[in-house]
Structure formats: structure tokens, C-alpha cells
């Protein structure tokens, strides 16, 4: 695991407890594992960080918070039931046990994001949406194990690839199911269109965009949700929070320099992948420093440019790039690290 791990002690499941204390201890350990799953969306193992992330979802809509908890809990339960842990975690080169990996949230974060995407993009009040959210969360566990086995020999992480795969499949398939698609009369496809609207950023768009970059990590455009996400990062690691702020700033600068529509920049649609990429390349996967920081900013800028490209490719299914730009930018940059003498991977990466 990385240095951004919060202050929790050993997992409760690893302690010797009297029989009378097991039920309460199990519930407590379960809650901590689920909250850590929220935190692992941004490479944080801290339950306090995860609690603030969950608060951001509830601040936007109670449905979003409930779905996020449901998806994270379902994925964690499936991973525990399957006895996973070493598979996906070892895919990044760590030597962790099954209990440690599950309770560290390494299997929960993709399930959290998939369920949240179902709530945001579909009708959260429909039973079919709940069913798809749970099923999708379970599938991310298997995908994490599979991708971990494939990428592990090269010490490459899974990141949010399972979320991207499942969420893309759901958005493509949803219009074909009347009990799933929120508005049967609405068009399910659109052709890519050139960027429209003024490219100059107003002050409101600038500060809204900076905070929304954090919120959009969880598909939330509200600035106050982004503020809670940033607070969660600060609770776990000031270094990580500063790195994420730098990633957001470089994404804003890149989007403005290339003439991205100010309204979309203000909603965080161009910057959230830069936030995640910066976190991955400086602190989570590479040790913090000037060189890894510059490398992270390069990655953040590249992910920003890639975001509208992948949005255009996904236009026929709604134009949702999700975190594909982050995944497709970070993996090649990490794969190149062994060939770059002045960079070296962290000894204990944060997650797969």
C-alpha cells in the first residue's frame, strides 16, 4: 500500500476477540472496509477519507449516497465470499493477504463507482436499476481479479478499468431495456458535435471548475460535493491533496489553452481525469518528488486532452467518457517508468 493510508490500525478481523464481541466487531470491520472502498477511488486507504467521500454523494442526492454504499458493500461482500485478495492486489505487485486486501477497500471502489453511475445515469427509483447496480458491482470484482492477473507481472495496476468496462456496457445496453432506460421517448444516441460556446473562463467558472474537478471523480458536478472530496483527501494526506489540486489546476489550464467551452470546464467535465492521473503518478504509484510531480502534471494534461476524444467516441451511447482517459493515460506512463532511469515505482503501491 502507499503512504497515503490514513491512521487506522490492523483490521479487526485479524485480532483475537472473545465470542461475545464478534458480532459488533464484524459490523465495525465491515463498515471500515466499505468506507475504505470509497477512499480507494482516489487511492486513499483512510476510512475518514471515505466517510467524507460518502458525504459528498449524499450531499448531491441521497439516492447517490445509498447507491454508492450499496455498490461498495456488494463488491466487498462478493470479494470476501470468493476468498479473493492476493489476486487483484498482487496484480500491482503487493504482497497482501486476502483479508487485508478486502478490508483495505481494494475490491470496493469499482463497485461503488458502477452503482453510482447507475443512479446518476438511470432512474435510481426503479428496481431494475438497483438490480443492475448490484450485478455490475459484483462483476467488477471478477474483472479486478482477471485484470490483476494479466497486469500483475508488469506491476501495472487495474485502476478503475473494471468500472469503465461495466459502466460503458450498461450505458450501451440500457436503451434496449424498457424497465431500465429512464425515458423511452428520449433519443439514446447522438453523433459527436464540435465544441460550442465561449472558451474564455469567467471567475465563477474557474473556481467552480476547480472544485467540480474533484466532484466529477464521482460523477458529481456540484462544487460543494467537490469541496467535500477535497476535504477527504486532506483528511488522508496533505501531500495527496496538494497533488490533486495541481492536477486540477493543470487540467483547467490545458482546457482553457485549447479553447474548451467555459460552461463544460466549469462543470468539471475536463478536469477530473487530470486529478486522478496526478494522484496516481505522484504519491500513489510513484514516490512524491519533483520528477514524479512533473511526470504527473504531464499525465494530467494528456488525460485532459484525451477526455473529449473519448467522449466523442462514446457519443452514440450518451458521450460518457467515465474515467477511461485516466486509465488509458496512466497505464502507458506507468509502463514506461522502468525505462526511465530518473523515475522509480513506489515500493508499496496503493492499490491495483
PDB file of N, CA, C and O in Angstrom, residues 1 28 34 43 79 83 88 107 133 142 209 254 317-318 320 323 338:
ATOM      1  N   UNK A   1       0.839  -1.195   0.000  1.00  0.00           N
ATOM      2  CA  UNK A   1       0.000   0.000   0.000  1.00  0.00           C
ATOM      3  C   UNK A   1       0.874   1.245   0.000  1.00  0.00           C
ATOM      4  O   UNK A   1       2.021   1.213   0.367  1.00  0.00           O
ATOM      5  N   UNK A  28     -18.312  -3.538  12.709  1.00  0.00           N
ATOM      6  CA  UNK A  28     -17.373  -2.427  12.658  1.00  0.00           C
ATOM      7  C   UNK A  28     -16.344  -2.612  11.543  1.00  0.00           C
ATOM      8  O   UNK A  28     -16.049  -1.680  10.792  1.00  0.00           O
ATOM      9  N   UNK A  34     -15.956  -0.893   3.904  1.00  0.00           N
ATOM     10  CA  UNK A  34     -16.771  -0.190   2.908  1.00  0.00           C
ATOM     11  C   UNK A  34     -16.303   1.255   2.759  1.00  0.00           C
ATOM     12  O   UNK A  34     -16.169   1.772   1.647  1.00  0.00           O
ATOM     13  N   UNK A  43      -7.221   6.440  -4.280  1.00  0.00           N
ATOM     14  CA  UNK A  43      -6.003   5.811  -3.765  1.00  0.00           C
ATOM     15  C   UNK A  43      -5.816   5.972  -2.262  1.00  0.00           C
ATOM     16  O   UNK A  43      -4.719   5.767  -1.761  1.00  0.00           O
ATOM     17  N   UNK A  79     -16.173 -10.179  -2.976  1.00  0.00           N
ATOM     18  CA  UNK A  79     -14.743 -10.471  -2.862  1.00  0.00           C
ATOM     19  C   UNK A  79     -14.455 -11.343  -1.658  1.00  0.00           C
ATOM     20  O   UNK A  79     -13.656 -12.285  -1.720  1.00  0.00           O
ATOM     21  N   UNK A  83     -13.147 -15.359  -1.537  1.00  0.00           N
ATOM     22  CA  UNK A  83     -11.821 -15.563  -0.951  1.00  0.00           C
ATOM     23  C   UNK A  83     -10.724 -14.859  -1.700  1.00  0.00           C
ATOM     24  O   UNK A  83      -9.572 -15.289  -1.691  1.00  0.00           O
ATOM     25  N   UNK A  88      -6.106  -9.634  -7.185  1.00  0.00           N
ATOM     26  CA  UNK A  88      -6.083  -8.280  -7.721  1.00  0.00           C
ATOM     27  C   UNK A  88      -4.991  -7.453  -7.080  1.00  0.00           C
ATOM     28  O   UNK A  88      -4.339  -6.645  -7.722  1.00  0.00           O
ATOM     29  N   UNK A 107     -11.324  -3.972  -3.306  1.00  0.00           N
ATOM     30  CA  UNK A 107     -12.342  -4.545  -4.184  1.00  0.00           C
ATOM     31  C   UNK A 107     -13.634  -3.741  -4.183  1.00  0.00           C
ATOM     32  O   UNK A 107     -14.553  -4.064  -4.934  1.00  0.00           O
ATOM     33  N   UNK A 133     -27.212  -2.347 -10.631  1.00  0.00           N
ATOM     34  CA  UNK A 133     -26.137  -1.791  -9.813  1.00  0.00           C
ATOM     35  C   UNK A 133     -25.434  -2.883  -9.007  1.00  0.00           C
ATOM     36  O   UNK A 133     -24.199  -2.939  -8.944  1.00  0.00           O
ATOM     37  N   UNK A 142     -14.789  -9.646 -10.219  1.00  0.00           N
ATOM     38  CA  UNK A 142     -14.195 -10.654 -11.091  1.00  0.00           C
ATOM     39  C   UNK A 142     -13.258 -10.005 -12.106  1.00  0.00           C
ATOM     40  O   UNK A 142     -12.163 -10.509 -12.385  1.00  0.00           O
ATOM     41  N   UNK A 209     -15.087  25.205 -11.588  1.00  0.00           N
ATOM     42  CA  UNK A 209     -14.425  24.119 -12.300  1.00  0.00           C
ATOM     43  C   UNK A 209     -13.351  23.454 -11.464  1.00  0.00           C
ATOM     44  O   UNK A 209     -13.202  22.228 -11.489  1.00  0.00           O
ATOM     45  N   UNK A 254      -4.924  23.553 -19.271  1.00  0.00           N
ATOM     46  CA  UNK A 254      -4.895  22.878 -20.568  1.00  0.00           C
ATOM     47  C   UNK A 254      -6.203  23.081 -21.316  1.00  0.00           C
ATOM     48  O   UNK A 254      -6.212  23.380 -22.520  1.00  0.00           O
ATOM     49  N   UNK A 317     -23.594   6.382 -27.397  1.00  0.00           N
ATOM     50  CA  UNK A 317     -24.216   5.815 -26.195  1.00  0.00           C
ATOM     51  C   UNK A 317     -24.364   6.849 -25.092  1.00  0.00           C
ATOM     52  O   UNK A 317     -24.527   6.500 -23.924  1.00  0.00           O
ATOM     53  N   UNK A 318     -24.312   8.122 -25.445  1.00  0.00           N
ATOM     54  CA  UNK A 318     -24.518   9.185 -24.472  1.00  0.00           C
ATOM     55  C   UNK A 318     -23.317  10.056 -24.229  1.00  0.00           C
ATOM     56  O   UNK A 318     -23.407  11.069 -23.548  1.00  0.00           O
ATOM     57  N   UNK A 320     -20.387   9.402 -22.570  1.00  0.00           N
ATOM     58  CA  UNK A 320     -19.801   9.316 -21.235  1.00  0.00           C
ATOM     59  C   UNK A 320     -18.395   8.723 -21.322  1.00  0.00           C
ATOM     60  O   UNK A 320     -18.213   7.539 -21.590  1.00  0.00           O
ATOM     61  N   UNK A 323     -13.942   7.335 -16.552  1.00  0.00           N
ATOM     62  CA  UNK A 323     -12.529   7.563 -16.221  1.00  0.00           C
ATOM     63  C   UNK A 323     -11.603   6.844 -17.203  1.00  0.00           C
ATOM     64  O   UNK A 323     -10.446   6.570 -16.883  1.00  0.00           O
ATOM     65  N   UNK A 338       9.928   1.848 -15.828  1.00  0.00           N
ATOM     66  CA  UNK A 338      11.180   1.084 -15.741  1.00  0.00           C
ATOM     67  C   UNK A 338      12.233   1.490 -16.770  1.00  0.00           C
ATOM     68  O   UNK A 338      13.421   1.255 -16.563  1.00  0.00           O
TER      69      UNK A 338
END
